[in-house]
JSON list of C-alpha atoms in Angstrom, two decimals:
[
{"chain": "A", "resi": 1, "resn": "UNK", "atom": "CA", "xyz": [-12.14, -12.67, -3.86]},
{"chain": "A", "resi": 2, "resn": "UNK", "atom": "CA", "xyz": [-12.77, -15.85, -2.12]},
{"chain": "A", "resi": 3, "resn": "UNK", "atom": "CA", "xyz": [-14.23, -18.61, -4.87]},
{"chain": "A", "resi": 4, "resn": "UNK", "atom": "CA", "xyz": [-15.95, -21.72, -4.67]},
{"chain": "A", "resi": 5, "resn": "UNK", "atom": "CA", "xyz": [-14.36, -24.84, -4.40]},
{"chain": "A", "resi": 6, "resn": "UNK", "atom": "CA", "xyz": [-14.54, -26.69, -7.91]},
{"chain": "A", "resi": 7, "resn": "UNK", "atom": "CA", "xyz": [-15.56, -30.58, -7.03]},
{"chain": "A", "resi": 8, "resn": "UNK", "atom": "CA", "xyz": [-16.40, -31.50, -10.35]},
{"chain": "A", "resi": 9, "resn": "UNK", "atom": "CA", "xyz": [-14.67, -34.34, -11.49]},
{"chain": "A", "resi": 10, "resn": "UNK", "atom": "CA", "xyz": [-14.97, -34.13, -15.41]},
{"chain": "A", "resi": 11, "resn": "UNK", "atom": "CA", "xyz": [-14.22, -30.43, -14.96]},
{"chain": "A", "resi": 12, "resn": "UNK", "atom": "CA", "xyz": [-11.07, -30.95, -13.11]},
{"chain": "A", "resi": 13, "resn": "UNK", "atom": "CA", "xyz": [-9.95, -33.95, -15.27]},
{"chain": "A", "resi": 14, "resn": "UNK", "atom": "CA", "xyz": [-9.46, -31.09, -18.34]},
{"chain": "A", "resi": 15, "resn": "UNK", "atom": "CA", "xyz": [-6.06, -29.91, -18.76]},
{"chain": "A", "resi": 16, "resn": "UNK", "atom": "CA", "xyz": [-5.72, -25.65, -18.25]},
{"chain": "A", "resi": 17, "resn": "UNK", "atom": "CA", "xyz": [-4.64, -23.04, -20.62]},
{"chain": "A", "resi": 18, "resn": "UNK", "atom": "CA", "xyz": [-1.16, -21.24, -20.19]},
{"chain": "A", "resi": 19, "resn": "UNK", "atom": "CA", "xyz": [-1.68, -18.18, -17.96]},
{"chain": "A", "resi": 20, "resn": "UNK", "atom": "CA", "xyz": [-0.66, -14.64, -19.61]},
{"chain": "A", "resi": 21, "resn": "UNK", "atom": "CA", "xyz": [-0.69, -11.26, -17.89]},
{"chain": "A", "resi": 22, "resn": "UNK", "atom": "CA", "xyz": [-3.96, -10.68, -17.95]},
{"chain": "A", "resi": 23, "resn": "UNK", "atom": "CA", "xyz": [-4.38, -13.66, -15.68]},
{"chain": "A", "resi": 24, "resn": "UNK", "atom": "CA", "xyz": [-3.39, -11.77, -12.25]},
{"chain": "A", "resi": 25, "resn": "UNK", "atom": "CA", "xyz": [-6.77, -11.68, -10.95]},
{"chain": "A", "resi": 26, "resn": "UNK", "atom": "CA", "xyz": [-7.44, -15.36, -10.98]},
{"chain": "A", "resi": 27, "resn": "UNK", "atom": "CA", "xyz": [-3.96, -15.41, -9.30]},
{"chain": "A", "resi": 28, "resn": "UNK", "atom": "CA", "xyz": [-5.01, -13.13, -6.43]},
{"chain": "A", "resi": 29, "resn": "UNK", "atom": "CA", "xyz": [-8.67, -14.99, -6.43]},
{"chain": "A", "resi": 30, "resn": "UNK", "atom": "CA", "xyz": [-6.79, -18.39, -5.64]},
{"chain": "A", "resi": 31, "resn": "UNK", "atom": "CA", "xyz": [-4.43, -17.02, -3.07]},
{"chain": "A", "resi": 32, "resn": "UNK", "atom": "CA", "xyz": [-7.34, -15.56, -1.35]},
{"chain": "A", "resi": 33, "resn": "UNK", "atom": "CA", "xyz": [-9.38, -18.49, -1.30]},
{"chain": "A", "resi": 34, "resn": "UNK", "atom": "CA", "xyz": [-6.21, -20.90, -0.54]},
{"chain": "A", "resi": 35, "resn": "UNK", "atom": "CA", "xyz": [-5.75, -18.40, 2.55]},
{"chain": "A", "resi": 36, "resn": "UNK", "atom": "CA", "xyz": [-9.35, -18.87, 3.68]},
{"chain": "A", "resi": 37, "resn": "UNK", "atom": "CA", "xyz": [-8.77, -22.68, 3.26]},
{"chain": "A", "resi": 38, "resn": "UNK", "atom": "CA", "xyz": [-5.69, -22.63, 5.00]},
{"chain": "A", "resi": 39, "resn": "UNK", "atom": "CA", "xyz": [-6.62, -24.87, 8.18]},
{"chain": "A", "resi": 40, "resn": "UNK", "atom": "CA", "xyz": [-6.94, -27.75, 5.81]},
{"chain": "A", "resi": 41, "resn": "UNK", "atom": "CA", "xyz": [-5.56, -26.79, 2.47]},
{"chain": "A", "resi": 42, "resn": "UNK", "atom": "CA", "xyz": [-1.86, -26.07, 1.56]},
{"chain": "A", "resi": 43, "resn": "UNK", "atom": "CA", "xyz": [-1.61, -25.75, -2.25]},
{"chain": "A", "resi": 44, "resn": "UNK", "atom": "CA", "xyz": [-4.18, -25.02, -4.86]},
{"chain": "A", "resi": 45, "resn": "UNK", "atom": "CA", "xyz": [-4.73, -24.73, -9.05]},
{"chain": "A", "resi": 46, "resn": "UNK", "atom": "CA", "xyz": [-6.91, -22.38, -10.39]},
{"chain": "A", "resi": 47, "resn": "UNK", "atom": "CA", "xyz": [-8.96, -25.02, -11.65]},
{"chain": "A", "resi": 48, "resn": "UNK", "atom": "CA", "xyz": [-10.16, -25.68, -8.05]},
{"chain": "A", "resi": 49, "resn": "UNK", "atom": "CA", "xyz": [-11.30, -22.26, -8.15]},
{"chain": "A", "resi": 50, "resn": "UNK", "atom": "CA", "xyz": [-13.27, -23.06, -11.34]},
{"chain": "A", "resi": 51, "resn": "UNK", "atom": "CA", "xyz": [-10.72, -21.37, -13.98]},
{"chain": "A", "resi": 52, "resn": "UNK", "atom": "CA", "xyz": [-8.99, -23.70, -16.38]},
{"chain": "A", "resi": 53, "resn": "UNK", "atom": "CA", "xyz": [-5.22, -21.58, -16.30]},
{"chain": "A", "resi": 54, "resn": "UNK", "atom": "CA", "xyz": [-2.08, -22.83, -15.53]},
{"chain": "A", "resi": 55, "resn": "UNK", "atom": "CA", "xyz": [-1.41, -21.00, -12.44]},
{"chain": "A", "resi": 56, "resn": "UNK", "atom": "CA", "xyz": [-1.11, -22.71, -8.41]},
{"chain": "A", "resi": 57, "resn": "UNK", "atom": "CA", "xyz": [-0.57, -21.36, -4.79]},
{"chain": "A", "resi": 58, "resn": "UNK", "atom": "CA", "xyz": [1.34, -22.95, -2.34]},
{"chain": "A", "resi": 59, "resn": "UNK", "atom": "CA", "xyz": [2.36, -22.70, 1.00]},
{"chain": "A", "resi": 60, "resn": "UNK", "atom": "CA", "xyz": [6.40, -22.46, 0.55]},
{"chain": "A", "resi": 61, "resn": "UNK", "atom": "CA", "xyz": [7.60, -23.07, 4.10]},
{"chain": "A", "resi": 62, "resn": "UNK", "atom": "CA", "xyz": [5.50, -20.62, 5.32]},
{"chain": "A", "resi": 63, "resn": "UNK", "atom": "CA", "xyz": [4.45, -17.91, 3.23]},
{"chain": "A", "resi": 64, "resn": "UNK", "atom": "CA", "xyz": [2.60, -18.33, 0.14]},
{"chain": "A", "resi": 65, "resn": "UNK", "atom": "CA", "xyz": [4.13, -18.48, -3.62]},
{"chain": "A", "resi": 66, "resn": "UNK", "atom": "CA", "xyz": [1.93, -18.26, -6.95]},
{"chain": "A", "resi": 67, "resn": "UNK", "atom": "CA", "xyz": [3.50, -19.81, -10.30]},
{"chain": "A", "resi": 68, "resn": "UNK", "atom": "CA", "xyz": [2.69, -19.08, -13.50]},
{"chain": "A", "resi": 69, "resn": "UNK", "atom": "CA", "xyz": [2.64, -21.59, -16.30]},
{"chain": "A", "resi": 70, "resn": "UNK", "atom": "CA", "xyz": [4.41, -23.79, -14.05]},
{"chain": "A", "resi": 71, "resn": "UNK", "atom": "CA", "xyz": [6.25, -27.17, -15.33]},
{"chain": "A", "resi": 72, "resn": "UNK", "atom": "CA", "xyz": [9.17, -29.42, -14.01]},
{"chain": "A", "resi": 73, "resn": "UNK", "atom": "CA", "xyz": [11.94, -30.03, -15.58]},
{"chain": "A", "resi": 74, "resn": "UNK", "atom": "CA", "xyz": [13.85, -32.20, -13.51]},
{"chain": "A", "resi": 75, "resn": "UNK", "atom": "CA", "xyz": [13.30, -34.50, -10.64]},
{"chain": "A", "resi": 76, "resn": "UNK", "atom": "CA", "xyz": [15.10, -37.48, -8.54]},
{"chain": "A", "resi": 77, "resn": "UNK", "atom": "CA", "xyz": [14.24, -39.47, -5.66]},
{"chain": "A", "resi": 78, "resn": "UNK", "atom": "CA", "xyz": [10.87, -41.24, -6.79]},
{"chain": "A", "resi": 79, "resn": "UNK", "atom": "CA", "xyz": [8.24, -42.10, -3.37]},
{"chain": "A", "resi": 80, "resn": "UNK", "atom": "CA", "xyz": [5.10, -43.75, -3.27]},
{"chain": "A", "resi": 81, "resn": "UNK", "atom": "CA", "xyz": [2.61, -41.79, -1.00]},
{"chain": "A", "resi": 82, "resn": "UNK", "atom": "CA", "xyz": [-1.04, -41.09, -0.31]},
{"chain": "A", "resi": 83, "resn": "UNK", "atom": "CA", "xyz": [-2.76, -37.27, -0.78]},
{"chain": "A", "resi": 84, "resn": "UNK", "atom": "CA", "xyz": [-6.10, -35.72, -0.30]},
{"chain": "A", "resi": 85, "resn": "UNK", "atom": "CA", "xyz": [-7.19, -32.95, -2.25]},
{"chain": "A", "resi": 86, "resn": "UNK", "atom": "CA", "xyz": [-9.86, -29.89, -1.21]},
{"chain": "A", "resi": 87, "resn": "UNK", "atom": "CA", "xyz": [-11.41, -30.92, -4.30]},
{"chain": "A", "resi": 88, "resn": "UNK", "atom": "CA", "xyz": [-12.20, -34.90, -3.96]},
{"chain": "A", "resi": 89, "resn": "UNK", "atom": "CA", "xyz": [-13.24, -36.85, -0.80]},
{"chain": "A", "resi": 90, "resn": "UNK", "atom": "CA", "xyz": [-10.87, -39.45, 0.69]},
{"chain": "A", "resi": 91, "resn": "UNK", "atom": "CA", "xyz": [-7.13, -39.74, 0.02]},
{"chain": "A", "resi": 92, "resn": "UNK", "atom": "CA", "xyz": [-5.36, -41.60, -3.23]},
{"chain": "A", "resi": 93, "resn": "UNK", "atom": "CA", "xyz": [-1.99, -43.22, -3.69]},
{"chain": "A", "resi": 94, "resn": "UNK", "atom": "CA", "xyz": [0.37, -41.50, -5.97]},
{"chain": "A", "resi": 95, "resn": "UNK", "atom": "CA", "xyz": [4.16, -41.50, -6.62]},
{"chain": "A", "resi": 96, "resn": "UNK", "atom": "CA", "xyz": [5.76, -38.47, -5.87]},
{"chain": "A", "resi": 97, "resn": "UNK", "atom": "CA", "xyz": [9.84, -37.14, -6.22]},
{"chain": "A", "resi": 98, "resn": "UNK", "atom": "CA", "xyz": [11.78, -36.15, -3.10]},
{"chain": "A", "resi": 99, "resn": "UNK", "atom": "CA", "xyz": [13.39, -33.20, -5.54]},
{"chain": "A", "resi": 100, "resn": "UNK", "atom": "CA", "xyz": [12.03, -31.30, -8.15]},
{"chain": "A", "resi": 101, "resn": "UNK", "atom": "CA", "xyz": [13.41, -28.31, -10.68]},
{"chain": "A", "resi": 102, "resn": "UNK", "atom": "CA", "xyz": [10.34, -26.11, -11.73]},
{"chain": "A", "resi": 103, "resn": "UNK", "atom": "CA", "xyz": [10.24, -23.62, -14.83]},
{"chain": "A", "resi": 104, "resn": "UNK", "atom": "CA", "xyz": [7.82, -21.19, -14.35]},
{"chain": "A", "resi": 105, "resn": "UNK", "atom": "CA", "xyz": [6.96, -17.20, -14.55]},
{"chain": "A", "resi": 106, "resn": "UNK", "atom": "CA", "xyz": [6.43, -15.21, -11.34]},
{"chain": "A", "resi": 107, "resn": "UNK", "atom": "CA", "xyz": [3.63, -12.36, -11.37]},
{"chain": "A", "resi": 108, "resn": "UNK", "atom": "CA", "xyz": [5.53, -10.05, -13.57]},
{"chain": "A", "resi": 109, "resn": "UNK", "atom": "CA", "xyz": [5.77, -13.18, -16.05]},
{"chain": "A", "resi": 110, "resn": "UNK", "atom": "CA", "xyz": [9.84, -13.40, -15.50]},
{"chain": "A", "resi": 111, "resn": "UNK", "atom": "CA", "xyz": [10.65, -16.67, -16.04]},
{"chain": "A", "resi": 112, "resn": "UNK", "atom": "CA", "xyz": [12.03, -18.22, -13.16]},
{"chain": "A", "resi": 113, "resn": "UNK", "atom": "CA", "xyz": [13.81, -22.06, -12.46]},
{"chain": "A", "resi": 114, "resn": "UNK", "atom": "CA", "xyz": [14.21, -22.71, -8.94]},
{"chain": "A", "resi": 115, "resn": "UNK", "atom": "CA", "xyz": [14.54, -26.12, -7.06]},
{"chain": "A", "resi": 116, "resn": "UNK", "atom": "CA", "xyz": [12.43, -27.83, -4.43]},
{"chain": "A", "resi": 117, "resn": "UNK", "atom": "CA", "xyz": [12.76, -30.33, -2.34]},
{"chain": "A", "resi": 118, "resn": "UNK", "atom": "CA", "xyz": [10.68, -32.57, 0.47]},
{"chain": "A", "resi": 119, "resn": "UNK", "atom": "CA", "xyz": [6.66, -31.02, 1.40]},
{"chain": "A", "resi": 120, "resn": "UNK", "atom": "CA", "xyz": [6.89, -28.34, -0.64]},
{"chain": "A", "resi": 121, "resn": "UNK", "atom": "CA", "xyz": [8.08, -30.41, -3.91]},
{"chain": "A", "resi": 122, "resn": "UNK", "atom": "CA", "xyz": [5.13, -32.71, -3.26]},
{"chain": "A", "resi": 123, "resn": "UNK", "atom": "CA", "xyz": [2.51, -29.56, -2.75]},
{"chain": "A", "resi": 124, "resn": "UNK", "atom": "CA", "xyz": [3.82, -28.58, -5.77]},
{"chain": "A", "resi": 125, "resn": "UNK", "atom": "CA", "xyz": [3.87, -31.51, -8.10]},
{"chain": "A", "resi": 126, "resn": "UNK", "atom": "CA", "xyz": [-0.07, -32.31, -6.73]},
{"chain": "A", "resi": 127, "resn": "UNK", "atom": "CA", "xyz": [-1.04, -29.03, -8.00]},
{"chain": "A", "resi": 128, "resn": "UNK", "atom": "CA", "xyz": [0.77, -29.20, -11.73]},
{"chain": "A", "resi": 129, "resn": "UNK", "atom": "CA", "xyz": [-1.29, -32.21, -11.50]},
{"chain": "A", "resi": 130, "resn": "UNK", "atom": "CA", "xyz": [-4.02, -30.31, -11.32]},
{"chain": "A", "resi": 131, "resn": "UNK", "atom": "CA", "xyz": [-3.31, -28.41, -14.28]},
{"chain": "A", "resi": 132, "resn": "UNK", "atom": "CA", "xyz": [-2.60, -31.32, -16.40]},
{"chain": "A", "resi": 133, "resn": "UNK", "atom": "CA", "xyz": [-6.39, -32.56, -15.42]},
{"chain": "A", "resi": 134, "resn": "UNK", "atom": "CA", "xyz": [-4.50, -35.46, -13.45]},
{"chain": "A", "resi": 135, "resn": "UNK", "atom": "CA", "xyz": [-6.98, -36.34, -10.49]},
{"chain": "A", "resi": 136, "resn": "UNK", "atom": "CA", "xyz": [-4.96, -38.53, -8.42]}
]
């Protein structure tokens, strides 16, 4: 199901819950509405959706990947950059890292480590963001 976009400041600045099992639906709720945002959205947190669980959707070089409970563990190659969000208006300056190692669980709740690098490290580390109530 397609969701609202959360623009609540205060709401989004509240760090989310670890996601269990029973969280799949809010998974397939924010991959739905990240698809219907897709012209000018390419990662959400299910607190944009209004849900305070640590769970995010991405666009991973072309097809979409949820994560679970995501968290990195690792990371190199420190940027400065600017990033707009669905959720806010305008565009904010944040340091970002060229590589990053995430820990997190896939949909079956496996736990998982992989490593990325470039756009898809900076999607990513925007939406754990998220889920640590950081509103950059």
């Amino acid at each position: 199901m397609v969701r609202e976009i959360m623009k609540d400041e205060v709401f989004l600045a509240e760090a989310s819950e670890k996601a269990t099992a029973e969280d799949t639906e809010i998974a397939r709720d924010l991959l739905e509405t990240l698809e219907a945002h897709k012209a000018g959205c390419v990662g959400m947190a299910a607190n944009m959706i209004g849900v305070h669980k640590r769970i995010i959707a991405f666009d991973n070089e072309g097809s979409y990947m949820v994560m679970f409970n995501p968290e990195i563990v690792k990371k190199s190659g420190a940027y400065e950059t600017e990033e707009g969000c669905l959720s806010l208006t305008g565009t904010r300056k944040t340091r970002r890292w060229q590589s990053i190692k995430v820990q997190y669980q896939n949909e079956k709740m496996q736990i998982r480590l992989k490593t990325f690098t470039g756009w898809t490290a900076q999607i990513i580390q925007h939406e754990i963001d998220h889920c640590n109530g950081i509103i950059i």
